[in-house]
Amino acid sequence: MSAVPSLSSQTDRRSAAVERAVDVLISSRGHADPTRLERACALLRQRAPLHWVERSGVRPFRAVTRYADIVSIETRSNEFAAGPRTYLASETSEAVLQRVTGKPQLVRSLTEMDPPDHGVYRGIIQGAFAPPVLREMETWLSQWAAEIIDRVSARGAVCDFAGDVALPFTFRVIGRMLGTPEADDARLARLAQAFVGAEDPRRRLAEAPGDTMRMAMLALRDYFEAVVADRRAQPRDDLASLIAHAAPHGAAMPHYELISYFILLVTAGHDTTALALAGGLAALLAAPEQMVRLRAEPELLDPTIEEMLRWTSPVRHFMRTAVCDTEVGGQRIREGDALALFFHSANRDETVFEDAGAFRIDRSPNPHIAFGRGPHICMGLQLARMQMRALFAELLRRTERIELAGRVRRVRSPFMSGVSSLPVRMSFRALRKEAAA
């Protein structure tokens, strides 16, 4: 007769399973295996949605994995601050940053700011992302999407969609808005990706992740210091001129915040959208019946884009710090507690999304939070949607078939998540030649 496991042993196993799930969630390798990650997130949502995490080398925090809890925290900015701890970093990395910058963060941009600075600094360029202004870009975006596909088709049938299409497409959009030349795109993109993905060996500039971040930051600083000097001498109609001449609170922007502003734009301004594009195509290739339906029903492109955003959730997390004793999801939160909000897990929450583990291009409603929620919601959300719409519309128009042509690789980063390499083989239609004839 077999012994019945004791209540304490069952509790110990459940606790060990939760801790293993946390390890998957917070490790730089955790998002490299989507299936393992989904299991870990599901377990945490069910058993420990606000789990207190203590790990050697990392300051304690709560891992928040449920949709309702994350939305609650994001929309209570009077109770939860964005700074000074904005993303998960080891104590060693934090010490390095303090030595390099004299600050608790490597940069201080909009994502690290709270009122009153956040609203003032956000207002500097917010007008450039207003719908009427963005609509003026639609024709150019369509032309740029066609040009990118032209370049790829001229080189042959096989390409890395992530590196050859998504990355240069999205970076030129933010480069055009900033006013930087296309000749600088490849170098700036390399530096930006190293800055946010220093733990990925394919993105590193040096052996150690900390050295990579520091080198990338210094190179970006030097580049944009020159841009600022140029725009202050000769202003132009671009975002670089707006930032260079900005006077938040009635005074010139401090140098640290000035350079941070540019670094935010060249990182968040392209990498997240590029990851959504590559991850979105990968999802379609993994669910070929969805691709067939999208080709047959092009009116589903907009809901497809929303599903791609939910599915990819390129930003893994942001952190918030409780500024007072409060409560979330029935659990007491103490003043000073740090909380890591895992957006990818929220966007798979079974209580919000029916059949959450399936990629469905007709999903409706689709209240995903890939762009965040509350005061820190991504300023460029409409621009990201426009870019995805323009590129996929052109891709569907120009190709008869797209198939996987190699191994899919994913970003290895504690902050960013998604497909970094997507080898594909594309069969192109001869539309332009037919039009010319």
Tab-separated table of C-alpha atoms in Angstrom:
chain	number	residue	atom	x	y	z
A	1	MET	CA	0.000	0.000	0.000
A	2	SER	CA	1.536	3.306	-1.079
A	3	ALA	CA	1.889	6.120	1.393
A	4	VAL	CA	-0.275	9.199	0.936
A	5	PRO	CA	1.922	12.311	0.511
A	6	SER	CA	1.724	14.541	3.558
A	7	LEU	CA	0.192	18.004	3.317
A	8	SER	CA	3.584	19.557	4.060
A	9	SER	CA	5.314	17.624	1.246
A	10	GLN	CA	2.591	18.667	-1.212
A	11	THR	CA	3.045	22.276	-0.094
A	12	ASP	CA	6.815	21.984	-0.526
A	13	ARG	CA	6.405	20.673	-4.093
A	14	ARG	CA	3.960	23.436	-4.967
A	15	SER	CA	6.354	26.016	-3.546
A	16	ALA	CA	9.287	24.545	-5.473
A	17	ALA	CA	7.243	24.614	-8.691
A	18	VAL	CA	6.460	28.305	-8.155
A	19	GLU	CA	10.125	29.121	-7.591
A	20	ARG	CA	11.126	27.241	-10.754
A	21	ALA	CA	8.493	29.193	-12.676
A	22	VAL	CA	9.931	32.458	-11.343
A	23	ASP	CA	13.397	31.411	-12.528
A	24	VAL	CA	12.028	30.935	-16.047
A	25	LEU	CA	10.183	34.243	-15.930
A	26	ILE	CA	13.104	36.436	-14.851
A	27	SER	CA	16.083	34.792	-16.538
A	28	SER	CA	17.581	36.235	-19.723
A	29	ARG	CA	17.095	32.802	-21.333
A	30	GLY	CA	13.541	32.387	-20.089
A	31	HIS	CA	11.818	33.784	-23.166
A	32	ALA	CA	13.921	31.712	-25.577
A	33	ASP	CA	11.549	28.762	-25.069
A	34	PRO	CA	7.959	30.012	-25.545
A	35	THR	CA	6.342	26.738	-24.469
A	36	ARG	CA	8.279	26.619	-21.203
A	37	LEU	CA	7.568	30.290	-20.602
A	38	GLU	CA	3.804	29.850	-21.121
A	39	ARG	CA	3.702	27.025	-18.596
A	40	ALA	CA	5.628	29.106	-16.061
A	41	CYS	CA	3.382	32.147	-16.495
A	42	ALA	CA	0.211	30.073	-16.267
A	43	LEU	CA	1.384	28.459	-13.045
A	44	LEU	CA	2.230	31.831	-11.489
A	45	ARG	CA	-1.086	33.388	-12.520
A	46	GLN	CA	-2.942	30.519	-10.880
A	47	ARG	CA	-0.869	29.938	-7.745
A	48	ALA	CA	1.193	33.049	-7.008
A	49	PRO	CA	0.133	36.067	-9.086
A	50	LEU	CA	1.861	38.566	-6.765
A	51	HIS	CA	4.772	36.412	-5.689
A	52	TRP	CA	7.455	37.864	-3.430
A	53	VAL	CA	10.822	37.022	-5.016
A	54	GLU	CA	14.102	36.801	-3.153
A	55	ARG	CA	17.141	35.815	-5.203
A	56	SER	CA	20.825	36.178	-4.454
A	57	GLY	CA	22.282	39.207	-6.229
A	58	VAL	CA	18.912	40.867	-6.957
A	59	ARG	CA	17.002	43.177	-4.655
A	60	PRO	CA	13.654	41.627	-3.603
A	61	PHE	CA	10.502	42.374	-5.601
A	62	ARG	CA	7.044	41.074	-6.398
A	63	ALA	CA	6.461	39.287	-9.719
A	64	VAL	CA	3.043	40.426	-10.973
A	65	THR	CA	1.621	38.145	-13.658
A	66	ARG	CA	-2.176	38.661	-13.793
A	67	TYR	CA	-3.818	41.088	-16.206
A	68	ALA	CA	-6.154	42.721	-13.667
A	69	ASP	CA	-3.358	43.329	-11.165
A	70	ILE	CA	-1.032	44.872	-13.757
A	71	VAL	CA	-3.737	47.190	-15.097
A	72	SER	CA	-4.636	48.176	-11.546
A	73	ILE	CA	-1.034	49.107	-10.740
A	74	GLU	CA	-0.452	50.930	-14.039
A	75	THR	CA	-3.535	53.107	-13.593
A	76	ARG	CA	-2.743	54.070	-9.988
A	77	SER	CA	0.240	56.314	-10.608
A	78	ASN	CA	-0.444	58.174	-7.362
A	79	GLU	CA	0.350	54.937	-5.483
A	80	PHE	CA	3.012	53.367	-7.723
A	81	ALA	CA	6.082	55.210	-9.032
A	82	ALA	CA	8.052	54.439	-12.192
A	83	GLY	CA	11.363	55.338	-10.558
A	84	PRO	CA	13.930	54.852	-9.321
A	85	ARG	CA	13.817	51.111	-10.095
A	86	THR	CA	12.406	50.816	-13.608
A	87	TYR	CA	13.504	47.335	-14.684
A	88	LEU	CA	15.052	44.250	-13.115
A	89	ALA	CA	18.807	44.435	-12.780
A	90	SER	CA	21.332	42.646	-10.641
A	91	GLU	CA	22.869	44.421	-7.701
A	92	THR	CA	26.214	44.213	-9.510
A	93	SER	CA	24.781	45.952	-12.576
A	94	GLU	CA	23.179	48.608	-10.410
A	95	ALA	CA	26.531	49.264	-8.714
A	96	VAL	CA	28.233	49.594	-12.112
A	97	LEU	CA	25.602	52.072	-13.271
A	98	GLN	CA	26.056	54.117	-10.132
A	99	ARG	CA	29.806	54.321	-10.760
A	100	VAL	CA	29.442	55.154	-14.462
A	101	THR	CA	26.634	57.717	-14.260
A	102	GLY	CA	26.420	58.679	-10.612
A	103	LYS	CA	22.700	57.862	-10.969
A	104	PRO	CA	20.560	54.842	-10.020
A	105	GLN	CA	19.722	54.312	-13.723
A	106	LEU	CA	21.824	54.260	-16.872
A	107	VAL	CA	19.463	56.806	-18.385
A	108	ARG	CA	16.592	58.921	-17.120
A	109	SER	CA	13.992	59.050	-19.847
A	110	LEU	CA	10.194	59.102	-19.886
A	111	THR	CA	9.984	55.492	-18.722
A	112	GLU	CA	11.859	56.379	-15.521
A	113	MET	CA	9.986	59.617	-14.778
A	114	ASP	CA	7.074	60.408	-12.482
A	115	PRO	CA	5.052	63.630	-12.075
A	116	PRO	CA	5.706	66.458	-12.486
A	117	ASP	CA	8.604	65.656	-14.845
A	118	HIS	CA	6.847	62.903	-16.776
A	119	GLY	CA	4.040	65.029	-18.205
A	120	VAL	CA	6.320	67.978	-18.952
A	121	TYR	CA	8.950	65.878	-20.752
A	122	ARG	CA	6.360	63.797	-22.590
A	123	GLY	CA	4.774	66.985	-23.901
A	124	ILE	CA	7.989	68.003	-25.695
A	125	ILE	CA	7.364	65.704	-28.664
A	126	GLN	CA	3.856	64.380	-28.035
A	127	GLY	CA	2.446	66.561	-30.794
A	128	ALA	CA	4.587	64.741	-33.355
A	129	PHE	CA	2.696	61.521	-32.533
A	130	ALA	CA	-0.788	63.038	-32.786
A	131	PRO	CA	-3.061	61.241	-35.305
A	132	PRO	CA	-3.313	64.186	-37.777
A	133	VAL	CA	0.486	64.448	-37.936
A	134	LEU	CA	0.972	60.715	-38.285
A	135	ARG	CA	-1.584	60.523	-41.104
A	136	GLU	CA	0.730	62.707	-43.160
A	137	MET	CA	3.280	59.852	-42.991
A	138	GLU	CA	1.008	57.161	-44.426
A	139	THR	CA	1.971	57.680	-48.075
A	140	TRP	CA	5.678	57.693	-47.249
A	141	LEU	CA	5.320	54.587	-45.056
A	142	SER	CA	3.702	52.687	-47.935
A	143	GLN	CA	6.482	53.794	-50.277
A	144	TRP	CA	9.158	52.836	-47.763
A	145	ALA	CA	7.580	49.406	-47.238
A	146	ALA	CA	7.611	48.849	-51.017
A	147	GLU	CA	11.260	49.905	-51.197
A	148	ILE	CA	12.288	47.506	-48.413
A	149	ILE	CA	10.544	44.612	-50.182
A	150	ASP	CA	12.201	45.672	-53.461
A	151	ARG	CA	15.629	45.529	-51.831
A	152	VAL	CA	14.982	42.071	-50.397
A	153	SER	CA	13.523	40.645	-53.605
A	154	ALA	CA	16.507	41.927	-55.587
A	155	ARG	CA	18.839	39.855	-53.398
A	156	GLY	CA	16.959	36.583	-53.885
A	157	ALA	CA	14.219	34.484	-52.351
A	158	VAL	CA	15.804	33.840	-48.939
A	159	CYS	CA	16.349	36.497	-46.300
A	160	ASP	CA	16.334	37.003	-42.552
A	161	PHE	CA	13.054	38.840	-42.133
A	162	ALA	CA	14.034	40.144	-38.706
A	163	GLY	CA	17.412	41.548	-39.715
A	164	ASP	CA	16.878	42.346	-43.397
A	165	VAL	CA	13.320	43.711	-43.307
A	166	ALA	CA	11.872	44.484	-39.870
A	167	LEU	CA	14.939	46.150	-38.367
A	168	PRO	CA	15.917	48.517	-41.215
A	169	PHE	CA	12.269	49.325	-41.920
A	170	THR	CA	11.456	50.427	-38.393
A	171	PHE	CA	14.760	52.169	-37.725
A	172	ARG	CA	14.476	54.413	-40.776
A	173	VAL	CA	11.041	55.528	-39.582
A	174	ILE	CA	12.389	56.851	-36.275
A	175	GLY	CA	15.562	58.069	-37.997
A	176	ARG	CA	13.485	60.101	-40.439
A	177	MET	CA	11.494	61.631	-37.592
A	178	LEU	CA	14.649	62.442	-35.638
A	179	GLY	CA	16.391	63.816	-38.714
A	180	THR	CA	19.383	61.445	-38.717
A	181	PRO	CA	20.767	60.269	-42.098
A	182	GLU	CA	19.990	56.781	-43.381
A	183	ALA	CA	23.726	56.139	-43.693
A	184	ASP	CA	23.879	56.107	-39.876
A	185	ASP	CA	20.983	53.682	-39.390
A	186	ALA	CA	22.950	50.431	-39.219
A	187	ARG	CA	25.441	51.757	-36.650
A	188	LEU	CA	22.787	53.402	-34.485
A	189	ALA	CA	20.579	50.316	-34.591
A	190	ARG	CA	23.514	48.151	-33.530
A	191	LEU	CA	24.222	50.434	-30.577
A	192	ALA	CA	20.549	50.656	-29.607
A	193	GLN	CA	20.129	46.879	-29.669
A	194	ALA	CA	23.287	46.395	-27.622
A	195	PHE	CA	21.985	48.866	-25.067
A	196	VAL	CA	18.680	47.054	-24.417
A	197	GLY	CA	19.885	43.502	-25.173
A	198	ALA	CA	23.356	43.393	-23.633
A	199	GLU	CA	22.814	39.889	-22.226
A	200	ASP	CA	22.281	38.447	-25.709
A	201	PRO	CA	25.654	37.282	-27.110
A	202	ARG	CA	24.524	38.245	-30.630
A	203	ARG	CA	23.971	41.854	-29.519
A	204	ARG	CA	27.056	42.394	-27.400
A	205	LEU	CA	29.850	44.852	-28.077
A	206	ALA	CA	32.026	43.359	-25.323
A	207	GLU	CA	32.300	40.124	-23.344
A	208	ALA	CA	30.467	41.391	-20.267
A	209	PRO	CA	26.856	42.662	-20.521
A	210	GLY	CA	27.652	45.602	-18.241
A	211	ASP	CA	30.544	46.663	-20.469
A	212	THR	CA	28.289	46.366	-23.529
A	213	MET	CA	25.660	48.659	-22.003
A	214	ARG	CA	28.286	51.193	-20.975
A	215	MET	CA	29.977	51.182	-24.401
A	216	ALA	CA	26.659	51.509	-26.200
A	217	MET	CA	25.537	54.349	-23.936
A	218	LEU	CA	28.785	56.283	-24.381
A	219	ALA	CA	28.733	55.860	-28.158
A	220	LEU	CA	25.110	56.983	-28.352
A	221	ARG	CA	25.899	59.905	-26.052
A	222	ASP	CA	28.754	61.055	-28.277
A	223	TYR	CA	26.621	60.767	-31.406
A	224	PHE	CA	23.680	62.713	-30.038
A	225	GLU	CA	25.821	65.374	-28.416
A	226	ALA	CA	26.966	66.199	-31.941
A	227	VAL	CA	23.361	66.147	-33.182
A	228	VAL	CA	22.299	68.532	-30.414
A	229	ALA	CA	25.135	70.947	-31.200
A	230	ASP	CA	24.167	70.916	-34.873
A	231	ARG	CA	20.444	71.506	-34.223
A	232	ARG	CA	21.116	74.311	-31.774
A	233	ALA	CA	23.210	76.030	-34.423
A	234	GLN	CA	20.887	75.176	-37.342
A	235	PRO	CA	17.371	74.122	-36.260
A	236	ARG	CA	15.364	71.941	-38.632
A	237	ASP	CA	11.870	70.524	-38.820
A	238	ASP	CA	12.607	67.319	-36.905
A	239	LEU	CA	12.394	65.772	-33.451
A	240	ALA	CA	16.095	66.336	-32.794
A	241	SER	CA	15.556	70.094	-33.037
A	242	LEU	CA	12.515	69.947	-30.729
A	243	ILE	CA	14.505	68.088	-28.089
A	244	ALA	CA	17.646	70.200	-28.485
A	245	HIS	CA	15.683	73.417	-27.887
A	246	ALA	CA	13.294	72.071	-25.250
A	247	ALA	CA	13.001	74.002	-21.985
A	248	PRO	CA	11.123	71.817	-19.489
A	249	HIS	CA	10.155	73.782	-16.393
A	250	GLY	CA	11.379	76.930	-18.165
A	251	ALA	CA	15.066	75.973	-18.334
A	252	ALA	CA	17.310	74.085	-20.763
A	253	MET	CA	17.038	70.327	-20.423
A	254	PRO	CA	19.785	68.890	-18.188
A	255	HIS	CA	22.433	66.966	-20.147
A	256	TYR	CA	21.619	63.585	-18.536
A	257	GLU	CA	17.926	63.842	-19.442
A	258	LEU	CA	18.740	65.298	-22.867
A	259	ILE	CA	20.866	62.331	-23.944
A	260	SER	CA	18.431	59.931	-22.262
A	261	TYR	CA	15.630	61.324	-24.425
A	262	PHE	CA	17.486	60.463	-27.617
A	263	ILE	CA	18.462	57.015	-26.338
A	264	LEU	CA	14.824	56.260	-25.517
A	265	LEU	CA	13.715	57.209	-29.029
A	266	VAL	CA	16.317	55.105	-30.853
A	267	THR	CA	15.670	52.069	-28.641
A	268	ALA	CA	11.930	52.056	-27.960
A	269	GLY	CA	11.330	53.788	-31.285
A	270	HIS	CA	12.335	50.809	-33.381
A	271	ASP	CA	13.249	47.628	-31.479
A	272	THR	CA	9.811	46.878	-30.054
A	273	THR	CA	8.086	47.317	-33.424
A	274	ALA	CA	10.748	45.281	-35.227
A	275	LEU	CA	10.258	42.453	-32.717
A	276	ALA	CA	6.480	42.643	-33.177
A	277	LEU	CA	6.882	42.459	-36.969
A	278	ALA	CA	9.228	39.463	-36.891
A	279	GLY	CA	7.298	37.710	-34.132
A	280	GLY	CA	4.032	38.399	-35.921
A	281	LEU	CA	5.233	36.794	-39.145
A	282	ALA	CA	6.653	33.860	-37.173
A	283	ALA	CA	3.215	33.363	-35.599
A	284	LEU	CA	1.555	33.349	-39.011
A	285	LEU	CA	4.084	30.810	-40.316
A	286	ALA	CA	3.447	28.595	-37.281
A	287	ALA	CA	-0.320	28.762	-37.942
A	288	PRO	CA	-0.515	28.480	-41.759
A	289	GLU	CA	-4.313	28.318	-41.754
A	290	GLN	CA	-4.294	31.840	-40.307
A	291	MET	CA	-2.016	33.060	-43.113
A	292	VAL	CA	-4.314	31.485	-45.710
A	293	ARG	CA	-7.295	33.226	-44.162
A	294	LEU	CA	-5.508	36.585	-43.988
A	295	ARG	CA	-4.621	36.399	-47.678
A	296	ALA	CA	-8.239	35.580	-48.482
A	297	GLU	CA	-9.650	38.250	-46.144
A	298	PRO	CA	-7.298	41.254	-46.177
A	299	GLU	CA	-9.848	43.231	-44.171
A	300	LEU	CA	-8.607	41.208	-41.182
A	301	LEU	CA	-5.204	42.923	-41.290
A	302	ASP	CA	-5.990	45.373	-38.472
A	303	PRO	CA	-7.206	42.707	-36.004
A	304	THR	CA	-4.250	40.572	-37.103
A	305	ILE	CA	-1.884	43.366	-36.071
A	306	GLU	CA	-3.562	43.616	-32.670
A	307	GLU	CA	-3.189	39.865	-32.212
A	308	MET	CA	0.476	40.098	-33.219
A	309	LEU	CA	0.988	42.757	-30.562
A	310	ARG	CA	-0.738	40.622	-27.918
A	311	TRP	CA	1.145	37.528	-28.995
A	312	THR	CA	4.624	39.067	-29.106
A	313	SER	CA	4.434	41.595	-26.215
A	314	PRO	CA	8.016	42.766	-26.956
A	315	VAL	CA	8.540	44.579	-23.644
A	316	ARG	CA	8.840	41.830	-21.036
A	317	HIS	CA	8.350	44.000	-17.989
A	318	PHE	CA	8.549	47.356	-16.278
A	319	MET	CA	8.845	47.917	-12.553
A	320	ARG	CA	6.847	50.098	-10.199
A	321	THR	CA	7.495	50.998	-6.560
A	322	ALA	CA	4.731	51.472	-4.005
A	323	VAL	CA	4.853	54.985	-2.558
A	324	CYS	CA	2.415	54.107	0.239
A	325	ASP	CA	0.868	51.103	1.938
A	326	THR	CA	-1.848	49.813	-0.364
A	327	GLU	CA	-3.500	46.676	-1.741
A	328	VAL	CA	-3.496	44.859	-5.082
A	329	GLY	CA	-5.602	41.837	-5.904
A	330	GLY	CA	-6.556	41.379	-2.260
A	331	GLN	CA	-2.918	41.330	-1.168
A	332	ARG	CA	-1.266	43.926	1.049
A	333	ILE	CA	1.560	45.919	-0.564
A	334	ARG	CA	3.915	47.843	1.685
A	335	GLU	CA	5.403	51.249	0.963
A	336	GLY	CA	8.740	50.732	-0.794
A	337	ASP	CA	7.847	47.339	-2.281
A	338	ALA	CA	9.085	46.923	-5.850
A	339	LEU	CA	6.790	45.182	-8.329
A	340	ALA	CA	7.797	43.771	-11.722
A	341	LEU	CA	4.863	43.839	-14.162
A	342	PHE	CA	5.115	41.028	-16.708
A	343	PHE	CA	3.065	42.163	-19.703
A	344	HIS	CA	3.509	38.985	-21.715
A	345	SER	CA	1.886	36.956	-18.951
A	346	ALA	CA	-0.989	39.443	-18.686
A	347	ASN	CA	-1.602	39.105	-22.410
A	348	ARG	CA	-2.042	35.328	-21.974
A	349	ASP	CA	-4.409	35.633	-19.022
A	350	GLU	CA	-7.163	33.035	-19.471
A	351	THR	CA	-9.654	35.139	-17.515
A	352	VAL	CA	-9.382	37.944	-20.090
A	353	PHE	CA	-8.622	36.240	-23.414
A	354	GLU	CA	-10.655	33.292	-24.631
A	355	ASP	CA	-8.391	30.517	-25.906
A	356	ALA	CA	-5.478	32.714	-24.801
A	357	GLY	CA	-2.808	30.267	-25.950
A	358	ALA	CA	-3.956	30.352	-29.582
A	359	PHE	CA	-2.943	32.893	-32.233
A	360	ARG	CA	-6.244	34.044	-33.782
A	361	ILE	CA	-6.272	36.831	-36.343
A	362	ASP	CA	-9.973	37.530	-35.825
A	363	ARG	CA	-9.736	37.887	-32.039
A	364	SER	CA	-12.323	40.335	-30.735
A	365	PRO	CA	-12.300	41.915	-28.288
A	366	ASN	CA	-8.548	42.107	-27.831
A	367	PRO	CA	-7.750	44.404	-24.882
A	368	HIS	CA	-4.031	43.570	-24.837
A	369	ILE	CA	-1.583	45.725	-22.909
A	370	ALA	CA	1.465	45.343	-25.157
A	371	PHE	CA	1.815	49.141	-25.059
A	372	GLY	CA	1.273	49.345	-21.309
A	373	ARG	CA	-1.588	51.216	-19.697
A	374	GLY	CA	-2.072	54.439	-17.761
A	375	PRO	CA	0.172	57.552	-17.870
A	376	HIS	CA	3.178	55.619	-19.190
A	377	ILE	CA	1.356	54.043	-22.124
A	378	CYS	CA	3.618	54.032	-25.174
A	379	MET	CA	3.491	57.371	-26.986
A	380	GLY	CA	4.231	55.728	-30.337
A	381	LEU	CA	1.481	53.103	-30.260
A	382	GLN	CA	-0.332	54.457	-33.317
A	383	LEU	CA	2.913	54.840	-35.259
A	384	ALA	CA	3.796	51.228	-34.461
A	385	ARG	CA	0.425	50.067	-35.770
A	386	MET	CA	0.857	52.150	-38.923
A	387	GLN	CA	4.274	50.645	-39.586
A	388	MET	CA	2.990	47.105	-39.124
A	389	ARG	CA	0.007	47.772	-41.348
A	390	ALA	CA	2.121	49.293	-44.131
A	391	LEU	CA	4.719	46.533	-44.160
A	392	PHE	CA	2.339	43.584	-43.931
A	393	ALA	CA	0.007	45.071	-46.546
A	394	GLU	CA	2.951	45.320	-48.951
A	395	LEU	CA	4.258	41.895	-47.998
A	396	LEU	CA	0.905	40.239	-48.658
A	397	ARG	CA	0.487	42.143	-51.916
A	398	ARG	CA	3.925	41.257	-53.224
A	399	THR	CA	4.272	37.607	-52.193
A	400	GLU	CA	2.518	34.431	-53.202
A	401	ARG	CA	4.056	32.307	-50.481
A	402	ILE	CA	6.312	32.719	-47.452
A	403	GLU	CA	7.863	29.751	-45.679
A	404	LEU	CA	10.398	29.191	-42.936
A	405	ALA	CA	13.921	28.633	-44.249
A	406	GLY	CA	15.969	28.043	-41.103
A	407	ARG	CA	16.127	28.190	-37.343
A	408	VAL	CA	14.113	30.848	-35.515
A	409	ARG	CA	16.182	32.617	-32.864
A	410	ARG	CA	14.848	34.699	-30.003
A	411	VAL	CA	16.274	37.648	-28.087
A	412	ARG	CA	18.022	36.683	-24.874
A	413	SER	CA	17.303	39.641	-22.657
A	414	PRO	CA	15.707	40.296	-19.265
A	415	PHE	CA	13.872	43.298	-20.739
A	416	MET	CA	13.016	42.629	-24.405
A	417	SER	CA	11.313	39.552	-25.808
A	418	GLY	CA	10.807	38.275	-29.324
A	419	VAL	CA	12.198	36.852	-32.538
A	420	SER	CA	15.633	38.236	-33.421
A	421	SER	CA	16.292	36.022	-36.462
A	422	LEU	CA	13.643	34.664	-38.843
A	423	PRO	CA	15.048	33.058	-42.025
A	424	VAL	CA	12.306	32.880	-44.647
A	425	ARG	CA	11.910	32.006	-48.317
A	426	MET	CA	9.539	34.280	-50.208
A	427	SER	CA	7.965	33.699	-53.608
A	428	PHE	CA	7.340	37.108	-55.159
A	429	ARG	CA	4.669	38.180	-57.586
A	430	ALA	CA	5.798	40.151	-60.647
A	431	LEU	CA	3.386	43.001	-59.921
A	432	ARG	CA	5.709	45.901	-60.771
A	433	LYS	CA	6.791	44.413	-64.094
A	434	GLU	CA	3.184	43.757	-65.059
A	435	ALA	CA	2.253	47.320	-64.156
A	436	ALA	CA	5.111	48.680	-66.280
A	437	ALA	CA	4.026	46.544	-69.244
